[in-house]
């Protein structure tokens, strides 16, 4: 959320925002995923393919969990950052790049540098402006606004309008949870709650939080949370609570697995269309590696569109 806000409030807002989970990409595919490749660079490379740097040209490249990158890839990333140019696999010349890099990690990179697991020069190159984000359990007052923003985005991606709202009891229960997985866990929890709620209101039963992981009801740090105010962001407007109670709830799906597959299929197809069926860029925009993207497309029966003949790194004949 912070990386996306930096992008949307910057002069690069009209450019692409490409999010990459560095820990989710197999080491053998890292260079091709980041820098792209040329036709004939390896067995199965039947056409040119751009990487994350090219997909983010003129915009922002968000490198999540950068501390998980192996040292060999750190060296290549350092050169790309310093020279502002990348050389795709199989290419002779470098191509200039114009991207802003925002990185994040749950690791202590200073300690990783001392241990020899992270390059010191890359650390100083990236550590220009440092933003320390406390864990979600230490800023529970942010929960109302975070939930509103996440629900608006999840509902938009799922084609649900208007976005559901959290009942006060559900919001209070979230305030008692420790969130060991921070905002990512909150987002996954709201994804599930939206699918199970089936209406315009999300109750605490839809959250599915086990009682043994909840704090005390009367703990001062988990006092009743304020209801969210309207966000100053261009997000779809949620329905007021009074209006939501008058609208009929959507029927529950007869087959939850099939319903969730349909939602996921729609999101993947829209991402592919947005990125002209470039699976690398489409997957990156959803936080998926190329391998994860191919797996989901195959499982859901999604064709490759104009990229039918395109092979990816690691695919043989």
PDB file of C-alpha atoms in Angstrom:
ATOM      1  CA  UNK A   1       0.000   0.000   0.000  1.00  0.00           C
ATOM      2  CA  UNK A   2       2.783   2.448   0.849  1.00  0.00           C
ATOM      3  CA  UNK A   3       4.684   1.706  -2.365  1.00  0.00           C
ATOM      4  CA  UNK A   4       1.524   2.135  -4.435  1.00  0.00           C
ATOM      5  CA  UNK A   5       0.702   5.407  -2.655  1.00  0.00           C
ATOM      6  CA  UNK A   6       4.211   6.718  -3.387  1.00  0.00           C
ATOM      7  CA  UNK A   7       3.657   5.861  -7.047  1.00  0.00           C
ATOM      8  CA  UNK A   8       0.149   7.313  -7.329  1.00  0.00           C
ATOM      9  CA  UNK A   9       1.099  10.580  -5.624  1.00  0.00           C
ATOM     10  CA  UNK A  10       4.233  11.101  -7.727  1.00  0.00           C
ATOM     11  CA  UNK A  11       4.845  12.508 -11.235  1.00  0.00           C
ATOM     12  CA  UNK A  12       5.153   8.868 -12.361  1.00  0.00           C
ATOM     13  CA  UNK A  13       1.512   8.096 -11.557  1.00  0.00           C
ATOM     14  CA  UNK A  14       0.639   7.832 -15.260  1.00  0.00           C
ATOM     15  CA  UNK A  15       3.294   5.133 -15.702  1.00  0.00           C
ATOM     16  CA  UNK A  16       3.130   1.463 -14.800  1.00  0.00           C
ATOM     17  CA  UNK A  17       3.360   0.157 -11.248  1.00  0.00           C
ATOM     18  CA  UNK A  18       5.041  -3.259 -11.327  1.00  0.00           C
ATOM     19  CA  UNK A  19       5.191  -5.183  -8.032  1.00  0.00           C
ATOM     20  CA  UNK A  20       7.626  -8.093  -7.752  1.00  0.00           C
ATOM     21  CA  UNK A  21       7.927 -10.595  -4.902  1.00  0.00           C
ATOM     22  CA  UNK A  22      11.645 -11.354  -5.071  1.00  0.00           C
ATOM     23  CA  UNK A  23      11.287 -14.397  -2.842  1.00  0.00           C
ATOM     24  CA  UNK A  24       8.725 -16.079  -5.115  1.00  0.00           C
ATOM     25  CA  UNK A  25      10.909 -16.322  -8.247  1.00  0.00           C
ATOM     26  CA  UNK A  26      13.167 -19.377  -8.766  1.00  0.00           C
ATOM     27  CA  UNK A  27      16.835 -18.374  -8.822  1.00  0.00           C
ATOM     28  CA  UNK A  28      17.362 -19.801 -12.320  1.00  0.00           C
ATOM     29  CA  UNK A  29      14.693 -17.461 -13.736  1.00  0.00           C
ATOM     30  CA  UNK A  30      15.629 -14.244 -11.944  1.00  0.00           C
ATOM     31  CA  UNK A  31      17.754 -12.643 -14.679  1.00  0.00           C
ATOM     32  CA  UNK A  32      15.226 -13.344 -17.440  1.00  0.00           C
ATOM     33  CA  UNK A  33      12.340 -12.154 -15.257  1.00  0.00           C
ATOM     34  CA  UNK A  34      14.069  -8.901 -14.322  1.00  0.00           C
ATOM     35  CA  UNK A  35      15.783  -7.997 -17.589  1.00  0.00           C
ATOM     36  CA  UNK A  36      13.865  -9.929 -20.262  1.00  0.00           C
ATOM     37  CA  UNK A  37      15.390 -11.956 -23.095  1.00  0.00           C
ATOM     38  CA  UNK A  38      15.862 -12.051 -26.843  1.00  0.00           C
ATOM     39  CA  UNK A  39      14.610 -14.617 -29.300  1.00  0.00           C
ATOM     40  CA  UNK A  40      16.968 -17.598 -29.375  1.00  0.00           C
ATOM     41  CA  UNK A  41      18.626 -16.767 -26.036  1.00  0.00           C
ATOM     42  CA  UNK A  42      17.863 -20.293 -24.795  1.00  0.00           C
ATOM     43  CA  UNK A  43      15.908 -23.343 -25.817  1.00  0.00           C
ATOM     44  CA  UNK A  44      12.265 -22.365 -26.172  1.00  0.00           C
ATOM     45  CA  UNK A  45      12.849 -18.605 -26.473  1.00  0.00           C
ATOM     46  CA  UNK A  46      10.833 -18.195 -29.670  1.00  0.00           C
ATOM     47  CA  UNK A  47      10.360 -14.429 -29.387  1.00  0.00           C
ATOM     48  CA  UNK A  48      11.616 -11.368 -27.519  1.00  0.00           C
ATOM     49  CA  UNK A  49      10.178 -10.903 -24.050  1.00  0.00           C
ATOM     50  CA  UNK A  50      10.463  -7.847 -21.820  1.00  0.00           C
ATOM     51  CA  UNK A  51      11.290  -8.100 -18.121  1.00  0.00           C
ATOM     52  CA  UNK A  52      10.210  -6.200 -15.045  1.00  0.00           C
ATOM     53  CA  UNK A  53      12.440  -3.206 -15.772  1.00  0.00           C
ATOM     54  CA  UNK A  54      11.018  -2.790 -19.273  1.00  0.00           C
ATOM     55  CA  UNK A  55       7.441  -3.319 -18.056  1.00  0.00           C
ATOM     56  CA  UNK A  56       7.904  -0.549 -15.464  1.00  0.00           C
ATOM     57  CA  UNK A  57       9.482   1.925 -17.921  1.00  0.00           C
ATOM     58  CA  UNK A  58       8.461   5.455 -16.951  1.00  0.00           C
ATOM     59  CA  UNK A  59       6.828   4.200 -13.757  1.00  0.00           C
ATOM     60  CA  UNK A  60       7.673   2.431 -10.503  1.00  0.00           C
ATOM     61  CA  UNK A  61       9.258  -0.973  -9.912  1.00  0.00           C
ATOM     62  CA  UNK A  62       8.419  -2.273  -6.426  1.00  0.00           C
ATOM     63  CA  UNK A  63      10.820  -4.983  -5.238  1.00  0.00           C
ATOM     64  CA  UNK A  64       9.162  -6.670  -2.286  1.00  0.00           C
ATOM     65  CA  UNK A  65      11.266  -8.928  -0.025  1.00  0.00           C
ATOM     66  CA  UNK A  66      14.467  -7.727  -1.690  1.00  0.00           C
ATOM     67  CA  UNK A  67      16.429  -9.307   1.152  1.00  0.00           C
ATOM     68  CA  UNK A  68      15.600 -12.718  -0.349  1.00  0.00           C
ATOM     69  CA  UNK A  69      17.594 -12.063  -3.546  1.00  0.00           C
ATOM     70  CA  UNK A  70      20.709 -14.264  -3.873  1.00  0.00           C
ATOM     71  CA  UNK A  71      24.081 -12.501  -3.993  1.00  0.00           C
ATOM     72  CA  UNK A  72      24.638 -13.210  -7.696  1.00  0.00           C
ATOM     73  CA  UNK A  73      21.395 -11.448  -8.614  1.00  0.00           C
ATOM     74  CA  UNK A  74      22.181  -8.603  -6.225  1.00  0.00           C
ATOM     75  CA  UNK A  75      25.300  -7.853  -8.303  1.00  0.00           C
ATOM     76  CA  UNK A  76      23.284  -7.709 -11.523  1.00  0.00           C
ATOM     77  CA  UNK A  77      20.617  -5.546  -9.920  1.00  0.00           C
ATOM     78  CA  UNK A  78      23.292  -3.168  -8.617  1.00  0.00           C
ATOM     79  CA  UNK A  79      24.660  -2.667 -12.134  1.00  0.00           C
ATOM     80  CA  UNK A  80      21.173  -2.032 -13.519  1.00  0.00           C
ATOM     81  CA  UNK A  81      20.507   0.569 -10.816  1.00  0.00           C
ATOM     82  CA  UNK A  82      23.887   2.281 -11.211  1.00  0.00           C
ATOM     83  CA  UNK A  83      23.960   2.349 -15.013  1.00  0.00           C
ATOM     84  CA  UNK A  84      20.214   2.875 -15.464  1.00  0.00           C
ATOM     85  CA  UNK A  85      20.359   0.272 -18.199  1.00  0.00           C
ATOM     86  CA  UNK A  86      19.715  -3.457 -18.546  1.00  0.00           C
ATOM     87  CA  UNK A  87      20.951  -6.112 -20.962  1.00  0.00           C
ATOM     88  CA  UNK A  88      18.298  -8.722 -21.791  1.00  0.00           C
ATOM     89  CA  UNK A  89      19.473 -12.328 -22.034  1.00  0.00           C
ATOM     90  CA  UNK A  90      20.867 -12.927 -25.515  1.00  0.00           C
ATOM     91  CA  UNK A  91      21.298  -9.211 -26.279  1.00  0.00           C
ATOM     92  CA  UNK A  92      24.607  -7.528 -27.110  1.00  0.00           C
ATOM     93  CA  UNK A  93      23.760  -3.937 -26.207  1.00  0.00           C
ATOM     94  CA  UNK A  94      22.232  -2.534 -23.049  1.00  0.00           C
ATOM     95  CA  UNK A  95      18.878  -0.748 -23.173  1.00  0.00           C
ATOM     96  CA  UNK A  96      18.365   2.408 -21.065  1.00  0.00           C
ATOM     97  CA  UNK A  97      15.733   2.298 -18.340  1.00  0.00           C
ATOM     98  CA  UNK A  98      13.797   5.008 -16.547  1.00  0.00           C
ATOM     99  CA  UNK A  99      12.179   3.572 -13.438  1.00  0.00           C
ATOM    100  CA  UNK A 100      11.840   4.517  -9.806  1.00  0.00           C
ATOM    101  CA  UNK A 101      12.757   1.614  -7.536  1.00  0.00           C
ATOM    102  CA  UNK A 102      10.956   1.135  -4.240  1.00  0.00           C
ATOM    103  CA  UNK A 103      12.052  -1.859  -2.179  1.00  0.00           C
ATOM    104  CA  UNK A 104      10.814  -3.527   0.990  1.00  0.00           C
ATOM    105  CA  UNK A 105      11.912  -6.357   3.247  1.00  0.00           C
ATOM    106  CA  UNK A 106      11.103  -7.926   6.594  1.00  0.00           C
ATOM    107  CA  UNK A 107      14.820  -8.550   7.193  1.00  0.00           C
ATOM    108  CA  UNK A 108      17.325  -6.298   8.958  1.00  0.00           C
ATOM    109  CA  UNK A 109      19.461  -5.489   5.916  1.00  0.00           C
ATOM    110  CA  UNK A 110      22.154  -3.867   8.062  1.00  0.00           C
ATOM    111  CA  UNK A 111      22.606  -7.183   9.861  1.00  0.00           C
ATOM    112  CA  UNK A 112      22.437  -9.044   6.539  1.00  0.00           C
ATOM    113  CA  UNK A 113      25.291  -6.858   5.231  1.00  0.00           C
ATOM    114  CA  UNK A 114      27.385  -7.644   8.317  1.00  0.00           C
ATOM    115  CA  UNK A 115      26.691 -11.354   7.825  1.00  0.00           C
ATOM    116  CA  UNK A 116      27.763 -11.181   4.176  1.00  0.00           C
ATOM    117  CA  UNK A 117      24.329 -12.112   2.826  1.00  0.00           C
ATOM    118  CA  UNK A 118      23.539  -8.717   1.276  1.00  0.00           C
ATOM    119  CA  UNK A 119      25.846  -6.505  -0.757  1.00  0.00           C
ATOM    120  CA  UNK A 120      26.884  -3.369   1.086  1.00  0.00           C
ATOM    121  CA  UNK A 121      27.086  -1.268  -2.093  1.00  0.00           C
ATOM    122  CA  UNK A 122      23.569  -2.288  -3.143  1.00  0.00           C
ATOM    123  CA  UNK A 123      22.301  -1.555   0.365  1.00  0.00           C
ATOM    124  CA  UNK A 124      23.629   2.015   0.266  1.00  0.00           C
ATOM    125  CA  UNK A 125      22.459   2.497  -3.313  1.00  0.00           C
ATOM    126  CA  UNK A 126      18.871   1.562  -2.389  1.00  0.00           C
ATOM    127  CA  UNK A 127      18.791   3.115   1.082  1.00  0.00           C
ATOM    128  CA  UNK A 128      18.367   6.724  -0.086  1.00  0.00           C
ATOM    129  CA  UNK A 129      15.094   7.441   1.710  1.00  0.00           C
ATOM    130  CA  UNK A 130      14.187   4.944   4.417  1.00  0.00           C
ATOM    131  CA  UNK A 131      10.619   4.531   5.640  1.00  0.00           C
ATOM    132  CA  UNK A 132      10.255   2.434   8.779  1.00  0.00           C
ATOM    133  CA  UNK A 133       6.797   0.866   9.028  1.00  0.00           C
ATOM    134  CA  UNK A 134       5.810  -0.399  12.490  1.00  0.00           C
ATOM    135  CA  UNK A 135       3.996  -3.749  12.525  1.00  0.00           C
ATOM    136  CA  UNK A 136       0.231  -3.543  12.227  1.00  0.00           C
ATOM    137  CA  UNK A 137      -0.250  -4.648  15.840  1.00  0.00           C
ATOM    138  CA  UNK A 138       1.467  -1.401  16.923  1.00  0.00           C
ATOM    139  CA  UNK A 139      -0.779   0.861  14.823  1.00  0.00           C
ATOM    140  CA  UNK A 140      -4.249  -0.566  15.266  1.00  0.00           C
ATOM    141  CA  UNK A 141      -5.752   2.891  14.782  1.00  0.00           C
ATOM    142  CA  UNK A 142      -4.867   2.493  11.080  1.00  0.00           C
ATOM    143  CA  UNK A 143      -7.164  -0.529  10.749  1.00  0.00           C
ATOM    144  CA  UNK A 144     -10.369   1.308   9.710  1.00  0.00           C
ATOM    145  CA  UNK A 145      -8.712   3.175   6.845  1.00  0.00           C
ATOM    146  CA  UNK A 146      -6.632   0.155   5.802  1.00  0.00           C
ATOM    147  CA  UNK A 147      -9.686  -2.102   5.743  1.00  0.00           C
ATOM    148  CA  UNK A 148     -11.663   0.414   3.705  1.00  0.00           C
ATOM    149  CA  UNK A 149      -8.865   0.823   1.150  1.00  0.00           C
ATOM    150  CA  UNK A 150      -8.217  -2.922   0.877  1.00  0.00           C
ATOM    151  CA  UNK A 151     -11.900  -3.817   0.589  1.00  0.00           C
ATOM    152  CA  UNK A 152     -12.366  -1.217  -2.145  1.00  0.00           C
ATOM    153  CA  UNK A 153      -9.468  -2.666  -4.133  1.00  0.00           C
ATOM    154  CA  UNK A 154     -10.467  -6.299  -3.569  1.00  0.00           C
ATOM    155  CA  UNK A 155     -14.074  -5.571  -4.553  1.00  0.00           C
ATOM    156  CA  UNK A 156     -12.962  -3.680  -7.657  1.00  0.00           C
ATOM    157  CA  UNK A 157     -10.724  -6.568  -8.767  1.00  0.00           C
ATOM    158  CA  UNK A 158     -13.535  -9.047  -8.121  1.00  0.00           C
ATOM    159  CA  UNK A 159     -16.116  -6.961  -9.994  1.00  0.00           C
ATOM    160  CA  UNK A 160     -18.185  -6.365  -6.845  1.00  0.00           C
ATOM    161  CA  UNK A 161     -19.931  -2.990  -6.523  1.00  0.00           C
ATOM    162  CA  UNK A 162     -20.408  -1.331  -4.167  1.00  0.00           C
ATOM    163  CA  UNK A 163     -17.632  -2.595  -1.925  1.00  0.00           C
ATOM    164  CA  UNK A 164     -18.831  -4.319   1.281  1.00  0.00           C
ATOM    165  CA  UNK A 165     -18.372  -2.611   4.645  1.00  0.00           C
ATOM    166  CA  UNK A 166     -17.227  -4.111   7.933  1.00  0.00           C
ATOM    167  CA  UNK A 167     -19.783  -4.289  10.721  1.00  0.00           C
ATOM    168  CA  UNK A 168     -18.609  -2.544  13.926  1.00  0.00           C
ATOM    169  CA  UNK A 169     -18.296  -5.908  15.716  1.00  0.00           C
ATOM    170  CA  UNK A 170     -16.065  -7.240  12.928  1.00  0.00           C
ATOM    171  CA  UNK A 171     -13.845  -4.159  13.061  1.00  0.00           C
ATOM    172  CA  UNK A 172     -13.611  -4.466  16.848  1.00  0.00           C
ATOM    173  CA  UNK A 173     -12.584  -8.117  16.522  1.00  0.00           C
ATOM    174  CA  UNK A 174      -9.834  -7.182  14.057  1.00  0.00           C
ATOM    175  CA  UNK A 175      -8.601  -4.703  16.661  1.00  0.00           C
ATOM    176  CA  UNK A 176      -8.019  -7.604  19.073  1.00  0.00           C
ATOM    177  CA  UNK A 177      -5.954  -9.650  16.612  1.00  0.00           C
ATOM    178  CA  UNK A 178      -2.121  -9.508  16.627  1.00  0.00           C
ATOM    179  CA  UNK A 179      -1.619  -9.841  12.825  1.00  0.00           C
ATOM    180  CA  UNK A 180       1.686 -11.750  12.768  1.00  0.00           C
ATOM    181  CA  UNK A 181       1.553 -11.478   8.962  1.00  0.00           C
ATOM    182  CA  UNK A 182       0.956  -7.690   9.042  1.00  0.00           C
ATOM    183  CA  UNK A 183      -0.953  -5.999   6.195  1.00  0.00           C
ATOM    184  CA  UNK A 184      -0.505  -8.958   3.841  1.00  0.00           C
ATOM    185  CA  UNK A 185      -2.362 -11.173   6.315  1.00  0.00           C
ATOM    186  CA  UNK A 186      -5.096  -8.545   6.684  1.00  0.00           C
ATOM    187  CA  UNK A 187      -5.526  -8.417   2.903  1.00  0.00           C
ATOM    188  CA  UNK A 188      -5.797 -12.213   2.622  1.00  0.00           C
ATOM    189  CA  UNK A 189      -8.272 -12.271   5.508  1.00  0.00           C
ATOM    190  CA  UNK A 190     -10.477  -9.654   3.797  1.00  0.00           C
ATOM    191  CA  UNK A 191     -10.279 -11.562   0.497  1.00  0.00           C
ATOM    192  CA  UNK A 192     -11.735 -14.606   2.242  1.00  0.00           C
ATOM    193  CA  UNK A 193     -14.314 -12.601   4.188  1.00  0.00           C
ATOM    194  CA  UNK A 194     -15.620 -10.919   1.036  1.00  0.00           C
ATOM    195  CA  UNK A 195     -16.061 -14.289  -0.665  1.00  0.00           C
ATOM    196  CA  UNK A 196     -17.868 -15.781   2.338  1.00  0.00           C
ATOM    197  CA  UNK A 197     -20.050 -12.779   3.192  1.00  0.00           C
ATOM    198  CA  UNK A 198     -21.928 -12.748  -0.115  1.00  0.00           C
ATOM    199  CA  UNK A 199     -23.517  -9.379   0.693  1.00  0.00           C
ATOM    200  CA  UNK A 200     -22.769  -5.761   1.454  1.00  0.00           C
ATOM    201  CA  UNK A 201     -21.917  -6.320   5.125  1.00  0.00           C
ATOM    202  CA  UNK A 202     -19.024  -8.340   6.536  1.00  0.00           C
ATOM    203  CA  UNK A 203     -19.781  -9.753   9.981  1.00  0.00           C
ATOM    204  CA  UNK A 204     -17.244 -11.012  12.491  1.00  0.00           C
ATOM    205  CA  UNK A 205     -18.325 -14.585  11.691  1.00  0.00           C
ATOM    206  CA  UNK A 206     -17.094 -14.031   8.118  1.00  0.00           C
ATOM    207  CA  UNK A 207     -13.591 -13.239   9.391  1.00  0.00           C
ATOM    208  CA  UNK A 208     -13.054 -16.708  10.832  1.00  0.00           C
ATOM    209  CA  UNK A 209     -10.572 -15.564  13.493  1.00  0.00           C
ATOM    210  CA  UNK A 210      -9.990 -18.229  16.192  1.00  0.00           C
ATOM    211  CA  UNK A 211     -10.733 -17.079  19.741  1.00  0.00           C
ATOM    212  CA  UNK A 212      -7.371 -18.323  21.073  1.00  0.00           C
ATOM    213  CA  UNK A 213      -5.530 -15.823  18.835  1.00  0.00           C
ATOM    214  CA  UNK A 214      -7.554 -12.811  19.969  1.00  0.00           C
ATOM    215  CA  UNK A 215      -6.504 -10.441  22.745  1.00  0.00           C
ATOM    216  CA  UNK A 216      -8.580  -9.374  25.707  1.00  0.00           C
ATOM    217  CA  UNK A 217     -11.757  -7.450  24.934  1.00  0.00           C
ATOM    218  CA  UNK A 218     -11.009  -4.770  27.503  1.00  0.00           C
ATOM    219  CA  UNK A 219      -7.323  -4.268  26.682  1.00  0.00           C
ATOM    220  CA  UNK A 220      -6.613  -0.516  26.408  1.00  0.00           C
ATOM    221  CA  UNK A 221      -4.607  -0.881  23.199  1.00  0.00           C
ATOM    222  CA  UNK A 222      -7.572  -2.563  21.538  1.00  0.00           C
ATOM    223  CA  UNK A 223     -10.261  -0.063  22.554  1.00  0.00           C
ATOM    224  CA  UNK A 224     -13.182   0.353  20.151  1.00  0.00           C
ATOM    225  CA  UNK A 225     -11.847   1.557  16.814  1.00  0.00           C
ATOM    226  CA  UNK A 226     -13.313   4.592  15.038  1.00  0.00           C
ATOM    227  CA  UNK A 227     -15.344   3.984  11.938  1.00  0.00           C
ATOM    228  CA  UNK A 228     -13.413   4.834   8.761  1.00  0.00           C
ATOM    229  CA  UNK A 229     -13.693   8.268   7.192  1.00  0.00           C
ATOM    230  CA  UNK A 230     -13.914   8.759   3.416  1.00  0.00           C
ATOM    231  CA  UNK A 231     -10.517   8.183   1.810  1.00  0.00           C
ATOM    232  CA  UNK A 232      -8.798  10.976  -0.153  1.00  0.00           C
ATOM    233  CA  UNK A 233      -7.920   8.420  -2.841  1.00  0.00           C
ATOM    234  CA  UNK A 234      -9.616   7.687  -6.185  1.00  0.00           C
ATOM    235  CA  UNK A 235     -11.290   4.526  -4.913  1.00  0.00           C
ATOM    236  CA  UNK A 236     -14.859   3.334  -5.485  1.00  0.00           C
ATOM    237  CA  UNK A 237     -17.250   4.710  -2.872  1.00  0.00           C
ATOM    238  CA  UNK A 238     -18.622   2.235  -0.356  1.00  0.00           C
ATOM    239  CA  UNK A 239     -22.279   2.193   0.589  1.00  0.00           C
ATOM    240  CA  UNK A 240     -23.264   3.885   3.885  1.00  0.00           C
ATOM    241  CA  UNK A 241     -24.166   1.471   6.648  1.00  0.00           C
ATOM    242  CA  UNK A 242     -27.841   2.500   6.734  1.00  0.00           C
ATOM    243  CA  UNK A 243     -28.197   2.039   2.984  1.00  0.00           C
ATOM    244  CA  UNK A 244     -26.425  -1.310   3.108  1.00  0.00           C
ATOM    245  CA  UNK A 245     -28.946  -2.697   5.570  1.00  0.00           C
ATOM    246  CA  UNK A 246     -31.822  -1.889   3.197  1.00  0.00           C
ATOM    247  CA  UNK A 247     -30.298  -3.632   0.191  1.00  0.00           C
ATOM    248  CA  UNK A 248     -30.859  -7.375  -0.211  1.00  0.00           C
ATOM    249  CA  UNK A 249     -27.813  -9.559   0.395  1.00  0.00           C
ATOM    250  CA  UNK A 250     -26.380 -11.435  -2.566  1.00  0.00           C
ATOM    251  CA  UNK A 251     -27.156 -15.162  -2.468  1.00  0.00           C
ATOM    252  CA  UNK A 252     -24.406 -17.452  -1.257  1.00  0.00           C
ATOM    253  CA  UNK A 253     -22.686 -19.399  -4.051  1.00  0.00           C
ATOM    254  CA  UNK A 254     -23.761 -23.032  -4.322  1.00  0.00           C
ATOM    255  CA  UNK A 255     -20.173 -24.045  -5.110  1.00  0.00           C
ATOM    256  CA  UNK A 256     -17.631 -21.843  -3.310  1.00  0.00           C
ATOM    257  CA  UNK A 257     -14.614 -23.337  -5.097  1.00  0.00           C
ATOM    258  CA  UNK A 258     -16.159 -22.719  -8.518  1.00  0.00           C
ATOM    259  CA  UNK A 259     -17.154 -19.189  -7.493  1.00  0.00           C
ATOM    260  CA  UNK A 260     -13.616 -18.352  -6.348  1.00  0.00           C
ATOM    261  CA  UNK A 261     -12.184 -19.868  -9.543  1.00  0.00           C
ATOM    262  CA  UNK A 262     -14.471 -17.626 -11.599  1.00  0.00           C
ATOM    263  CA  UNK A 263     -13.333 -14.546  -9.657  1.00  0.00           C
ATOM    264  CA  UNK A 264      -9.665 -15.496 -10.081  1.00  0.00           C
ATOM    265  CA  UNK A 265     -10.151 -16.227 -13.794  1.00  0.00           C
ATOM    266  CA  UNK A 266     -11.713 -12.810 -14.348  1.00  0.00           C
ATOM    267  CA  UNK A 267      -8.835 -11.045 -12.551  1.00  0.00           C
ATOM    268  CA  UNK A 268      -6.172 -12.936 -14.511  1.00  0.00           C
ATOM    269  CA  UNK A 269      -7.886 -12.319 -17.855  1.00  0.00           C
ATOM    270  CA  UNK A 270      -8.178  -8.588 -17.156  1.00  0.00           C
ATOM    271  CA  UNK A 271      -4.511  -8.385 -16.114  1.00  0.00           C
ATOM    272  CA  UNK A 272      -3.466 -10.230 -19.280  1.00  0.00           C
ATOM    273  CA  UNK A 273      -5.539  -7.928 -21.477  1.00  0.00           C
ATOM    274  CA  UNK A 274      -4.149  -4.850 -19.706  1.00  0.00           C
ATOM    275  CA  UNK A 275      -0.573  -5.995 -20.368  1.00  0.00           C
ATOM    276  CA  UNK A 276      -1.215  -7.193 -23.944  1.00  0.00           C
ATOM    277  CA  UNK A 277      -0.975 -10.846 -22.891  1.00  0.00           C
ATOM    278  CA  UNK A 278       2.556 -10.446 -21.571  1.00  0.00           C
ATOM    279  CA  UNK A 279       2.435 -13.059 -18.830  1.00  0.00           C
ATOM    280  CA  UNK A 280       5.532 -11.716 -17.095  1.00  0.00           C
ATOM    281  CA  UNK A 281       4.134  -8.194 -16.727  1.00  0.00           C
ATOM    282  CA  UNK A 282       0.591  -9.377 -15.958  1.00  0.00           C
ATOM    283  CA  UNK A 283       1.851 -11.718 -13.247  1.00  0.00           C
ATOM    284  CA  UNK A 284       4.101  -9.033 -11.775  1.00  0.00           C
ATOM    285  CA  UNK A 285       1.162  -6.631 -11.508  1.00  0.00           C
ATOM    286  CA  UNK A 286      -0.596  -9.237  -9.341  1.00  0.00           C
ATOM    287  CA  UNK A 287       2.474 -10.187  -7.305  1.00  0.00           C
ATOM    288  CA  UNK A 288       2.868 -13.518  -9.133  1.00  0.00           C
ATOM    289  CA  UNK A 289       5.978 -15.026 -10.696  1.00  0.00           C
ATOM    290  CA  UNK A 290       5.869 -16.248 -14.289  1.00  0.00           C
ATOM    291  CA  UNK A 291       5.733 -19.861 -13.120  1.00  0.00           C
ATOM    292  CA  UNK A 292       2.809 -19.086 -10.793  1.00  0.00           C
ATOM    293  CA  UNK A 293       1.055 -17.244 -13.625  1.00  0.00           C
ATOM    294  CA  UNK A 294       1.452 -20.182 -16.024  1.00  0.00           C
ATOM    295  CA  UNK A 295       0.178 -22.605 -13.381  1.00  0.00           C
ATOM    296  CA  UNK A 296      -2.948 -20.562 -12.699  1.00  0.00           C
ATOM    297  CA  UNK A 297      -3.655 -20.043 -16.392  1.00  0.00           C
ATOM    298  CA  UNK A 298      -3.382 -23.788 -17.020  1.00  0.00           C
ATOM    299  CA  UNK A 299      -5.527 -24.682 -13.997  1.00  0.00           C
ATOM    300  CA  UNK A 300      -8.261 -22.230 -14.968  1.00  0.00           C
ATOM    301  CA  UNK A 301      -8.138 -22.981 -18.697  1.00  0.00           C
ATOM    302  CA  UNK A 302      -7.030 -19.488 -19.736  1.00  0.00           C
ATOM    303  CA  UNK A 303      -5.519 -19.276 -23.203  1.00  0.00           C
ATOM    304  CA  UNK A 304      -2.356 -17.256 -23.841  1.00  0.00           C
ATOM    305  CA  UNK A 305      -4.047 -14.981 -26.388  1.00  0.00           C
ATOM    306  CA  UNK A 306      -1.574 -13.358 -28.738  1.00  0.00           C
ATOM    307  CA  UNK A 307       1.244 -14.954 -26.742  1.00  0.00           C
ATOM    308  CA  UNK A 308       0.230 -18.532 -27.622  1.00  0.00           C
ATOM    309  CA  UNK A 309       3.512 -19.256 -29.367  1.00  0.00           C
ATOM    310  CA  UNK A 310       5.678 -17.527 -26.752  1.00  0.00           C
ATOM    311  CA  UNK A 311       7.876 -19.675 -24.552  1.00  0.00           C
ATOM    312  CA  UNK A 312       9.179 -18.592 -21.203  1.00  0.00           C
ATOM    313  CA  UNK A 313      12.536 -19.146 -19.477  1.00  0.00           C
ATOM    314  CA  UNK A 314      12.877 -22.711 -18.304  1.00  0.00           C
ATOM    315  CA  UNK A 315      10.476 -24.180 -20.883  1.00  0.00           C
ATOM    316  CA  UNK A 316      12.070 -26.716 -23.166  1.00  0.00           C
ATOM    317  CA  UNK A 317      10.978 -27.934 -26.596  1.00  0.00           C
TER     318      UNK A 317
END
